[in-house]
Short mmCIF file of C-alpha atoms in Angstrom, two decimals:
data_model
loop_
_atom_site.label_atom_id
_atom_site.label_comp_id
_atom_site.label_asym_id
_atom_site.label_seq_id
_atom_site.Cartn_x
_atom_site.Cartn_y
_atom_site.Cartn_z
CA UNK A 1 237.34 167.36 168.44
CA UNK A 2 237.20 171.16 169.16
CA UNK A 3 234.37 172.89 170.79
CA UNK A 4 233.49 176.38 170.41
CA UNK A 5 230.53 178.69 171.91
CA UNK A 6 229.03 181.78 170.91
CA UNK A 7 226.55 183.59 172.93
CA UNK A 8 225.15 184.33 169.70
CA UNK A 9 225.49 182.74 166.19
CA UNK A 10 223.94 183.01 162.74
CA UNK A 11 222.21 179.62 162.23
CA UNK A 12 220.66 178.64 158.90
CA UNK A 13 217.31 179.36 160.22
CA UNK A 14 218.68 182.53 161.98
CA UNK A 15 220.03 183.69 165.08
CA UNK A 16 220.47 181.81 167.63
CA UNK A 17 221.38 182.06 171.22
CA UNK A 18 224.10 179.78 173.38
CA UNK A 19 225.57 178.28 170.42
CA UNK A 20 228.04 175.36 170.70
CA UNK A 21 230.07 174.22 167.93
CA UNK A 22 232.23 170.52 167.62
CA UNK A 23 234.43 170.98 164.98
CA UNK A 24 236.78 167.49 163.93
CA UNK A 25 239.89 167.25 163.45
CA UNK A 26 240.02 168.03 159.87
CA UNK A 27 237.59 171.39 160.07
CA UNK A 28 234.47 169.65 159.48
CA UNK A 29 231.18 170.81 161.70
CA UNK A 30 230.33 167.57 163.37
CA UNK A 31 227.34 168.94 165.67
CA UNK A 32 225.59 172.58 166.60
CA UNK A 33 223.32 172.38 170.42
CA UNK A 34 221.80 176.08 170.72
CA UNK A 35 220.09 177.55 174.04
CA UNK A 36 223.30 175.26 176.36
CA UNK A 37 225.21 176.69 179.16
CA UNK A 38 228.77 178.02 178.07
CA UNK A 39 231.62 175.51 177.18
CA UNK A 40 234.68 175.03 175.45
CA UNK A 41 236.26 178.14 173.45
CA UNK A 42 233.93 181.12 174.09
CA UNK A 43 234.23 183.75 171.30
CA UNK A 44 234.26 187.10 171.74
CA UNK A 45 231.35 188.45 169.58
CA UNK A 46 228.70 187.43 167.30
CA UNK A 47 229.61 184.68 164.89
CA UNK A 48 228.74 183.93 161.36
CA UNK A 49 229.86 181.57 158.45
CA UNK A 50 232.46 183.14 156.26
CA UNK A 51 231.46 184.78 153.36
CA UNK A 52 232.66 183.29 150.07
CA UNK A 53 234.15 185.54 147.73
CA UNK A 54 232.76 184.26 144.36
CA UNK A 55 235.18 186.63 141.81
CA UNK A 56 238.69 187.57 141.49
CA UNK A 57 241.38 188.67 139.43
CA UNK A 58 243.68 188.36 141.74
CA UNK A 59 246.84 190.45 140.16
CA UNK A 60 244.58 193.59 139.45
CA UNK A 61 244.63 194.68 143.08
CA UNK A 62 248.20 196.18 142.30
CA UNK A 63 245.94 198.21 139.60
CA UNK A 64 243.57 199.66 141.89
CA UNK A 65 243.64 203.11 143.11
CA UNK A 66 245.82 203.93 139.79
CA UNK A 67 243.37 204.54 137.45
CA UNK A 68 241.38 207.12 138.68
CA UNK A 69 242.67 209.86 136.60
CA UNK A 70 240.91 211.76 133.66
CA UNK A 71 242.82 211.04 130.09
CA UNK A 72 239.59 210.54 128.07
CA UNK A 73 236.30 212.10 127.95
CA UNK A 74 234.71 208.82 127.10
CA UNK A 75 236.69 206.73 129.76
CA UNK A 76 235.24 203.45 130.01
CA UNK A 77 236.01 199.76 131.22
CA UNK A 78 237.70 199.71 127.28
CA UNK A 79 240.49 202.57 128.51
CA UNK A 80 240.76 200.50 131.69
CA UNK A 81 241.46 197.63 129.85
CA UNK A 82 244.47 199.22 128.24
CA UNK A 83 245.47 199.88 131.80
CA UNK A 84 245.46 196.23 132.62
CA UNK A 85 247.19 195.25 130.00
CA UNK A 86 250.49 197.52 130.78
CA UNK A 87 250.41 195.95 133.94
CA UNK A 88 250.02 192.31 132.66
CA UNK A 89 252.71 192.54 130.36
CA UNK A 90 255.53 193.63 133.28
CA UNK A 91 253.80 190.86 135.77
CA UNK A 92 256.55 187.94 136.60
CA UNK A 93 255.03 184.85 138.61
CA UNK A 94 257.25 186.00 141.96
CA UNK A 95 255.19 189.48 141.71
CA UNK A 96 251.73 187.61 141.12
CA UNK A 97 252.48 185.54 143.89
CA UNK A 98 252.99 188.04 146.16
CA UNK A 99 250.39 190.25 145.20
CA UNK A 100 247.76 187.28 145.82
CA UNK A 101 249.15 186.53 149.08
CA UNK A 102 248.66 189.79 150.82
CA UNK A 103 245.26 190.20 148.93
CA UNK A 104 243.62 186.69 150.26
CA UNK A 105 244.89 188.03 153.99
CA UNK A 106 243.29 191.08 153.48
CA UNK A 107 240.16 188.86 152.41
CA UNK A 108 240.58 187.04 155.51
CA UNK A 109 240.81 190.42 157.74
CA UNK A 110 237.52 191.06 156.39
CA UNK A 111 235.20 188.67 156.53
CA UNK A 112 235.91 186.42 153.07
CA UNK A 113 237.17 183.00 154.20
CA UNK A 114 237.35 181.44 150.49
CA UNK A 115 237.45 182.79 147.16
CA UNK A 116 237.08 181.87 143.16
CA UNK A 117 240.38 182.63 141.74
CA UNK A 118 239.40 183.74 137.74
CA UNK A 119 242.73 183.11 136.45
CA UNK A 120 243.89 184.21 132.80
CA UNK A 121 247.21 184.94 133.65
CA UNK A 122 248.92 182.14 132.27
CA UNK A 123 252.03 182.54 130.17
CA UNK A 124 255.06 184.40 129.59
CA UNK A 125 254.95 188.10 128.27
CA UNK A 126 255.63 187.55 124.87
CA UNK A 127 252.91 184.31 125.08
CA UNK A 128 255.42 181.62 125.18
CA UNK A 129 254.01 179.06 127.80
CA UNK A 130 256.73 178.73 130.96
CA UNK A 131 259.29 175.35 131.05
CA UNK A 132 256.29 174.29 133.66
CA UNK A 133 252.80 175.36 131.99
CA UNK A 134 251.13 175.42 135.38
CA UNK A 135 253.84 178.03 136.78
CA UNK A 136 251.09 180.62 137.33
CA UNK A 137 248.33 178.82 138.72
CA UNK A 138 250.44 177.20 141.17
CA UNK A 139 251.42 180.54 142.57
CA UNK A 140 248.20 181.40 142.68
CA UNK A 141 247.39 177.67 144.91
CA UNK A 142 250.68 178.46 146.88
CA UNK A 143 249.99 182.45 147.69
CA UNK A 144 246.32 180.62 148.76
CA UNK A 145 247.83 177.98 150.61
CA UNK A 146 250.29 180.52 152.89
CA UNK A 147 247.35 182.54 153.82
CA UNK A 148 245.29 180.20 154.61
CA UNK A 149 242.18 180.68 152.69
CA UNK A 150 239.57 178.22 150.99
CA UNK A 151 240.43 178.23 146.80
CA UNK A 152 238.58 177.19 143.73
CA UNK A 153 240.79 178.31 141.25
CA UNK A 154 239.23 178.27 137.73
CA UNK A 155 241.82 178.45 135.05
CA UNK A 156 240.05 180.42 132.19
CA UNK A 157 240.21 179.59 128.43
CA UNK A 158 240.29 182.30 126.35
CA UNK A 159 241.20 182.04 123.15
CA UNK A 160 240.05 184.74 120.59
CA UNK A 161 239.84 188.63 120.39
CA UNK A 162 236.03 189.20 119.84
CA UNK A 163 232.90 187.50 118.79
CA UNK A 164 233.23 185.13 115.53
CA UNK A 165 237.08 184.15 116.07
CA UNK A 166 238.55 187.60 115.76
CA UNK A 167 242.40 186.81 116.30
CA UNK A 168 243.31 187.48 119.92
CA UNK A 169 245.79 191.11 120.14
CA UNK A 170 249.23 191.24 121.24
CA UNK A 171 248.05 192.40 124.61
CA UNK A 172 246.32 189.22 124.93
CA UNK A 173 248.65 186.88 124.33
CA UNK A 174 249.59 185.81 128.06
CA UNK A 175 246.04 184.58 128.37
CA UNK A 176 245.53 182.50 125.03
CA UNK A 177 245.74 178.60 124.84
CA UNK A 178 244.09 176.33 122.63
CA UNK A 179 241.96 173.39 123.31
CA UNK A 180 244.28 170.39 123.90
CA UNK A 181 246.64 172.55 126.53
CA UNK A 182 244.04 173.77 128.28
CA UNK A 183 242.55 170.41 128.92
CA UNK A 184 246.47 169.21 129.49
CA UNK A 185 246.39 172.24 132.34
CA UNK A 186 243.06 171.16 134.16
CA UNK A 187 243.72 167.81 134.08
CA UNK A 188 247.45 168.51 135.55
CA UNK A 189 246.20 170.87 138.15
CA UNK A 190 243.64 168.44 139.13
CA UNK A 191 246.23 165.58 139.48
CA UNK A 192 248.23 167.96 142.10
CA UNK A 193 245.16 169.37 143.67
CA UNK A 194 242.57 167.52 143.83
CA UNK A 195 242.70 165.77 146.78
CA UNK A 196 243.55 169.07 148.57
CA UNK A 197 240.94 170.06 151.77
CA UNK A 198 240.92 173.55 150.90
CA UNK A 199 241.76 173.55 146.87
CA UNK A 200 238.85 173.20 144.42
CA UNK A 201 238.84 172.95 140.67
CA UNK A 202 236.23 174.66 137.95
CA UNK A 203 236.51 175.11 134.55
CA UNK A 204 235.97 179.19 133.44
CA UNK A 205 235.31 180.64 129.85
CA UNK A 206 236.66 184.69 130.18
CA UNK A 207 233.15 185.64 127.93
CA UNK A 208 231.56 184.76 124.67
CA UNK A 209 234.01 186.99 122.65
CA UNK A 210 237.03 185.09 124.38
CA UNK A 211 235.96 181.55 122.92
CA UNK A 212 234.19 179.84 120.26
CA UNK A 213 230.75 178.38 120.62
CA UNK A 214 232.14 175.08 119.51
CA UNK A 215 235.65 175.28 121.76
CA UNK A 216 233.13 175.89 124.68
CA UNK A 217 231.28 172.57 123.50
CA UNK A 218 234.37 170.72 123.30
CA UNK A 219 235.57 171.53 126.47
CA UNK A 220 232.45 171.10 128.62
CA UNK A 221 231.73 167.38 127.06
CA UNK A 222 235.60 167.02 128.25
CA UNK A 223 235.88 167.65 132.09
CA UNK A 224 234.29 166.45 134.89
CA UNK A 225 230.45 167.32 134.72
CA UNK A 226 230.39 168.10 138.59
CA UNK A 227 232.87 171.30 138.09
CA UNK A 228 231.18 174.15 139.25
CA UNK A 229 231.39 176.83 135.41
CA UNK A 230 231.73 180.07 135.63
CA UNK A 231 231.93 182.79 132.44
CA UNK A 232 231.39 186.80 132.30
CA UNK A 233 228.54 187.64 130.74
CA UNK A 234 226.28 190.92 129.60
CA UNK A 235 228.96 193.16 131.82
CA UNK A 236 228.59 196.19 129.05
CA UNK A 237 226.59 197.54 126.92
CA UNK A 238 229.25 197.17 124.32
CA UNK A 239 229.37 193.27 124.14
CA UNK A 240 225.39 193.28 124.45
CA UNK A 241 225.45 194.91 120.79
CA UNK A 242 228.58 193.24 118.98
CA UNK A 243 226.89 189.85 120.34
CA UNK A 244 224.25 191.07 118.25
CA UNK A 245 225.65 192.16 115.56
CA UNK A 246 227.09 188.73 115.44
CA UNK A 247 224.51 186.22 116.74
CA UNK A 248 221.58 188.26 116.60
CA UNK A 249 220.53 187.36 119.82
CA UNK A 250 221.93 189.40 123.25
CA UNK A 251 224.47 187.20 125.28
CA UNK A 252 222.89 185.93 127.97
CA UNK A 253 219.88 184.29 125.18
CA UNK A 254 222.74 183.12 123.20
CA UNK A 255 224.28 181.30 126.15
CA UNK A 256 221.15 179.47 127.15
CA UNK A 257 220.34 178.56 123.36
CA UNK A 258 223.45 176.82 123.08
CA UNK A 259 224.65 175.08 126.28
CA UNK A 260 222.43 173.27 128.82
CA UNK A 261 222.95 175.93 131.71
CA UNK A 262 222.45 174.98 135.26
CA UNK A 263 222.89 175.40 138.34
CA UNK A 264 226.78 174.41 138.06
CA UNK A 265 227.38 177.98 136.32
CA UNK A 266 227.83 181.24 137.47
CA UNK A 267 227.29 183.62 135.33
CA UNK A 268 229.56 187.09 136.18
CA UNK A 269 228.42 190.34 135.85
CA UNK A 270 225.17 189.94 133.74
CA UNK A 271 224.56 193.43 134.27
CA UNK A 272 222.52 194.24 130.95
CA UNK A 273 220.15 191.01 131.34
CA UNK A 274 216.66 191.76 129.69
CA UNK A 275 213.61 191.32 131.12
CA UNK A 276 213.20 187.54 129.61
CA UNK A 277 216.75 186.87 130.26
CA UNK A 278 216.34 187.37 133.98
CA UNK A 279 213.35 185.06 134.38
CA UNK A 280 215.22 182.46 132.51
CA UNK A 281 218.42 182.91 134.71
CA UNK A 282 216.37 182.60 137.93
CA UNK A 283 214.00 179.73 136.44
CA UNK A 284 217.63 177.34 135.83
CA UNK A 285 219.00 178.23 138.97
CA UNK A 286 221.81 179.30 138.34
CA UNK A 287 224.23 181.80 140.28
CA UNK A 288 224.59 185.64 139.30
CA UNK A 289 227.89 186.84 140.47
CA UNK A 290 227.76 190.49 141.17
CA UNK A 291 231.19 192.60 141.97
CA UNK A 292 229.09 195.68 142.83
CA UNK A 293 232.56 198.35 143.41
CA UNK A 294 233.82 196.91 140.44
CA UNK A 295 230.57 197.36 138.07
CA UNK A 296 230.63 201.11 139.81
CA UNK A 297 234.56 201.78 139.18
CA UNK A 298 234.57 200.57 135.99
CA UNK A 299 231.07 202.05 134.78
CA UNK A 300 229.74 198.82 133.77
CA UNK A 301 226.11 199.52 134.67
CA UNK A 302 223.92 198.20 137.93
CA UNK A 303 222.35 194.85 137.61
CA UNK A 304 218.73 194.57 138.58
CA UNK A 305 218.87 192.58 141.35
CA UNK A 306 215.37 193.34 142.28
CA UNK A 307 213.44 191.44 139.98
CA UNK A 308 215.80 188.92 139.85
CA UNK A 309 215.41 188.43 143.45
CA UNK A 310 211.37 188.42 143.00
CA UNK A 311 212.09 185.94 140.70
CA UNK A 312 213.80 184.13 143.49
CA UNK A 313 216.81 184.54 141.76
CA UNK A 314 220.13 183.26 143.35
CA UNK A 315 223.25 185.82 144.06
CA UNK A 316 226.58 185.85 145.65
CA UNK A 317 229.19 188.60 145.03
CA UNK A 318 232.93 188.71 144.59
CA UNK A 319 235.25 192.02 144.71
CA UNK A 320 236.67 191.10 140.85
CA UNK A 321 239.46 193.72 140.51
CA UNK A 322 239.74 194.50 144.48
CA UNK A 323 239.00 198.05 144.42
CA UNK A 324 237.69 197.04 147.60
CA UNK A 325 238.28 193.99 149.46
CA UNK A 326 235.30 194.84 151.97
CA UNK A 327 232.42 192.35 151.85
CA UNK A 328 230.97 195.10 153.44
CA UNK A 329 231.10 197.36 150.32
CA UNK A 330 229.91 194.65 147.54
CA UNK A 331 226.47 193.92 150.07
CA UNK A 332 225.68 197.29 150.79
CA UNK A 333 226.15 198.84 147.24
CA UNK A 334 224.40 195.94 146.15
CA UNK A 335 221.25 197.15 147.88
CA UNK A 336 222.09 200.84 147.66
CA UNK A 337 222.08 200.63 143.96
CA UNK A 338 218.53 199.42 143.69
CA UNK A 339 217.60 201.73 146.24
CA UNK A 340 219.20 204.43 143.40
CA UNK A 341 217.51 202.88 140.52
CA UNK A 342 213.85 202.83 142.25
CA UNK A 343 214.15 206.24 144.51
CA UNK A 344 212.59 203.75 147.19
CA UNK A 345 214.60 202.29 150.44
CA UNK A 346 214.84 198.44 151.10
CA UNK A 347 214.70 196.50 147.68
CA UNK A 348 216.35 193.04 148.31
CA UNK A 349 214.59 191.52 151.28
CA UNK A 350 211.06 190.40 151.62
CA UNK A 351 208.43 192.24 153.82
CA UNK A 352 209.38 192.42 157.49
CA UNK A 353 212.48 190.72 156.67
CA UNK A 354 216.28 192.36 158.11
CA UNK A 355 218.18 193.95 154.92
CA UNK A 356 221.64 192.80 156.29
CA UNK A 357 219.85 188.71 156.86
CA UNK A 358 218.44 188.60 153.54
CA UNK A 359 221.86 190.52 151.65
CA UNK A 360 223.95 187.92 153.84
CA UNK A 361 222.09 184.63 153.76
CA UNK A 362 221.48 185.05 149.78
CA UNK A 363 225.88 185.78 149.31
CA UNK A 364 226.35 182.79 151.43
CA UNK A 365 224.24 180.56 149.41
CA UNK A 366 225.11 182.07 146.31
CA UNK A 367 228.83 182.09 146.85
CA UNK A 368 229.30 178.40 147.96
CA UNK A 369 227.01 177.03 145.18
CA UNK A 370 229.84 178.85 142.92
CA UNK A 371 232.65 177.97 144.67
CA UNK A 372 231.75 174.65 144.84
CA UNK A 373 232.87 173.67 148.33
CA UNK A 374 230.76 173.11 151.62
CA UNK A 375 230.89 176.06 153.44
CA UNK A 376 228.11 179.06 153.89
CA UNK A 377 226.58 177.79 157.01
CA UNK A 378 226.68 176.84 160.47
CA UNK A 379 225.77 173.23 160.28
CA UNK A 380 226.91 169.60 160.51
CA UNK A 381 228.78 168.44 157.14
CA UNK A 382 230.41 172.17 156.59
CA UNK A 383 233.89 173.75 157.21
CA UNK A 384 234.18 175.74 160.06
CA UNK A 385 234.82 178.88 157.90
CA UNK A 386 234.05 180.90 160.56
CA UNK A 387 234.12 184.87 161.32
CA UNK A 388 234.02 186.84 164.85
CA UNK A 389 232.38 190.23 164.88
CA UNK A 390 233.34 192.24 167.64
CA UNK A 391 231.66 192.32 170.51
CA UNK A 392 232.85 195.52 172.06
CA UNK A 393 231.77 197.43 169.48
CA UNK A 394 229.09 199.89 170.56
CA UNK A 395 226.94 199.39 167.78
CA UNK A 396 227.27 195.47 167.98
CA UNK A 397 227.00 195.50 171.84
CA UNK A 398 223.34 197.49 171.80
CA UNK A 399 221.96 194.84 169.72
CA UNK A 400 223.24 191.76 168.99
CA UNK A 401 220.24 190.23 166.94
CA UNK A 402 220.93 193.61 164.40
CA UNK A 403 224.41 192.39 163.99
CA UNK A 404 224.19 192.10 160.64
CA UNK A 405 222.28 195.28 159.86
CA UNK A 406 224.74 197.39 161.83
CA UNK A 407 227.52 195.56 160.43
CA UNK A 408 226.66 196.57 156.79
CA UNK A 409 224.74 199.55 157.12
CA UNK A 410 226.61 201.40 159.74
CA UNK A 411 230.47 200.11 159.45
CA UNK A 412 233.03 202.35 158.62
CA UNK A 413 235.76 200.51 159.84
CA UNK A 414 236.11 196.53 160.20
CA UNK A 415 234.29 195.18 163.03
CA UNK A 416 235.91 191.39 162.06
CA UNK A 417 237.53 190.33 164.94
CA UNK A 418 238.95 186.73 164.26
CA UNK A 419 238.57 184.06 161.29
CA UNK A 420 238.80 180.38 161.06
CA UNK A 421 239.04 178.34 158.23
CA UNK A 422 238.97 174.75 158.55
CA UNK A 423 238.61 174.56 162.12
CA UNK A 424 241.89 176.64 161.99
CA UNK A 425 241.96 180.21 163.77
CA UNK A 426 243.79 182.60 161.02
CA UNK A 427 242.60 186.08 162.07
CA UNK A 428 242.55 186.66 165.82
CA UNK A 429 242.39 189.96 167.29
CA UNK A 430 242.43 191.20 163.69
CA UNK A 431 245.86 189.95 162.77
CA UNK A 432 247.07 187.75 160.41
CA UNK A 433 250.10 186.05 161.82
CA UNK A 434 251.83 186.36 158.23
CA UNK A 435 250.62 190.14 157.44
CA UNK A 436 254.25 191.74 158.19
CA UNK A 437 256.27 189.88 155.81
CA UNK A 438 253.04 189.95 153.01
CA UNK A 439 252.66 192.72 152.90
CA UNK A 440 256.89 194.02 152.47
CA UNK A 441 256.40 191.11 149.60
CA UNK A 442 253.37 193.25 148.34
CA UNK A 443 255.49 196.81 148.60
CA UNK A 444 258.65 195.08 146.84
CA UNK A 445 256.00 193.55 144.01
CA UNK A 446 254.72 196.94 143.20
CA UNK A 447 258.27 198.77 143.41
CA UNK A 448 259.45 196.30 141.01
CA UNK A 449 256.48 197.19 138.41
CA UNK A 450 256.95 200.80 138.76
CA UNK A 451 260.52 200.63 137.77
CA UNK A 452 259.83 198.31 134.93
#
């Protein structure tokens, strides 16, 4: 056993003062006492659950930054996408390990201590699957495993171009399987990983162009029923009219009038959910994962995340294509961009309630609902995914029981001081003890696709 003690500590029912912590030998929270005298491991600021990180593409972060240049006067997530693809054609699985790697430390640095790995990326350039099929997702569990972080990888099956079987492009083809191999890959990954402390499995579909409605049947009656689902949805205005023009019905409608969603899915994006839509999203409890830079870089739209949450809707948020990697960034432009859409100040928490508590609490739930693993709070049962905000900070120091608020609100540089994950201290003094040679492996990855 390993104690720890916080002077204060975000507790499920809030904060809480002289906090003690008993954390077993294999990172599980056997018991929290509040209001005791110091003892074991004090910390050295206000601590808080790790956030989970519900949304990534992991390889995209060598994209970001590299985009932001005028070339079309309608410039639009479609442009982007022709981006991506350049760079997913030159990707080789020693370059998408690496680039995953440094990105899940520089989770870690700030504040996310597990993440849902969206991964597409699963074959050779020219679509030929590699001599071992799981190649890519097993650098994704190994560029995990080095840095420490909690995974639920979701291997996505994508299969088509567009809605009604369109024939996937060329640019497509690293991500396409059919039915029987991707079943063969889940149930291979599984085998290896199942048992794993930190690893989780979940089944993703990329979006209701990618797949047919009776693949996604297929598949769903095929795995195991408690794998947590996860599909984009609704993220432009775009796929909101060719579902139309297909179905007749928006996505979002269509999804709900042909597979029994619950509270196992999370359902990315959904930024152009209708008024109905968002009641019936809320009523089946499922989770809305919102990537708030992302939806701004890429000019996807802003969700409206204040009726949802009236609706006591369920949210957690993920940084998607790691524009930013800031937890930070996704939970204040979150709020700020209701605040934009209603010209009125504090949308997403109740009356009298603390912005940063409600923004935090909601992510927490949210995010570990989609991840799938037992983490998001302080409390006997969990993983001591744990994160130290720093106590010196003058901002911090003036008012501890605002943590949160000045944290989000008022940050403009990391005040994360250390991270644990599984009882394990990762981050301390915010440092990574494997940064150095990361992040050369990150430099070398992106030298190697500029010369390509």
């Amino acid at each position: 056993m390993h104690q720890i003690y916080a002077e204060q500590a975000l507790l499920p029912r809030g904060w809480a003062d002289g906090v003690c912590i008993t954390i077993a030998e294999d990172g599980i929270i056997q018991d929290v006492a509040s209001s005791v005298d110091a003892h074991g491991e004090t910390v050295a600021g206000p601590l808080l659950p790790g956030l989970p990180n519900l949304h990534s593409h992991a390889f995209q972060r060598a994209l970001a930054g590299l985009t932001e240049k005028s070339t079309d006067p309608e410039d639009s997530f479609w442009t982007w996408r022709e981006l991506m693809y350049r760079t997913v054609a030159r990707l080789d699985p020693e370059q998408v390990e690496a680039i995953a790697r440094w990105l899940y430390i520089e989770m870690l640095k700030n504040g996310y201590t597990a993440v849902a790995e969206f991964h597409y990326l699963h074959h050779q350039p020219d679509g030929r699957p590699y001599a071992n099929p799981t190649e890519m997702a097993e650098r994704i569990v190994a560029a995990a495993d080095a840095a420490g972080i909690g995974l639920t990888l979701l291997p996505v099956y994508y299969a088509q171009g567009g809605f009604g079987g369109q024939p996937p492009s060329d640019q497509q083809r690293r991500f396409i399987h059919d039915e029987a191999n991707y079943l063969k890959l889940l149930q291979t990954l599984d085998a290896r990983h199942g048992a794993s402390a930190l690893t989780r499995l979940g089944v993703a579909f990329h979006s209701l162009r990618a797949v047919t409605p009776q693949a996604m049947t297929r598949i769903l009656d095929a795995v195991d029923p408690g794998m947590p689902v996860h599909i984009h949805i609704a993220e432009q205005q775009r796929e909101v009219d060719d579902c139309l023009a297909w179905s007749g019905q928006r996505p979002i409608t269509w999804l709900y009038e042909h597979q029994a969603v619950s509270e196992r899915w999370c359902l990315v994006h959904a930024t152009h959910a209708g008024h109905e839509e968002l009641h019936r999203m809320a009523e089946s409890n499922v989770v809305v994962g919102l990537c708030p830079t992302t939806e701004a870089n890429l000019g996807d739209g802003i969700f409206p995340a204040e009726p949802f949450v009236r609706a006591h809707g369920h949210l957690g948020v993920g940084s998607d294509s790691h524009v930013s990697v800031s937890p930070v960034e996704e939970l204040r432009w979150l709020e700020y961009g209701q605040r934009l859409l209603s010209e009125r100040r504090n949308r997403l928490a109740s009356w009298g309630e603390s912005v940063g508590m409600a923004l935090y609490q909601s992510a927490l739930e949210g995010g570990a609902r989609a991840l799938g693993q037992p983490v998001g709070a302080i409390a006997p049962g969990y993983r001591a995914d744990l994160l130290v905000l720093d106590g010196e900070h003058p901002l911090l120091a003036s008012a501890a029981d605002k943590a949160l608020d000045r944290w989000l609100f008022a940050g403009s540089e990391t005040m994360v001081r250390d991270v644990m994950v599984a009882g394990r201290w990762l981050v301390r003094e915010r440092h990574h003890p494997g940064e150095q040679a990361a992040a050369a492996a990150f430099l070398a990855a992106l030298r190697g696709l500029q010369e390509a």
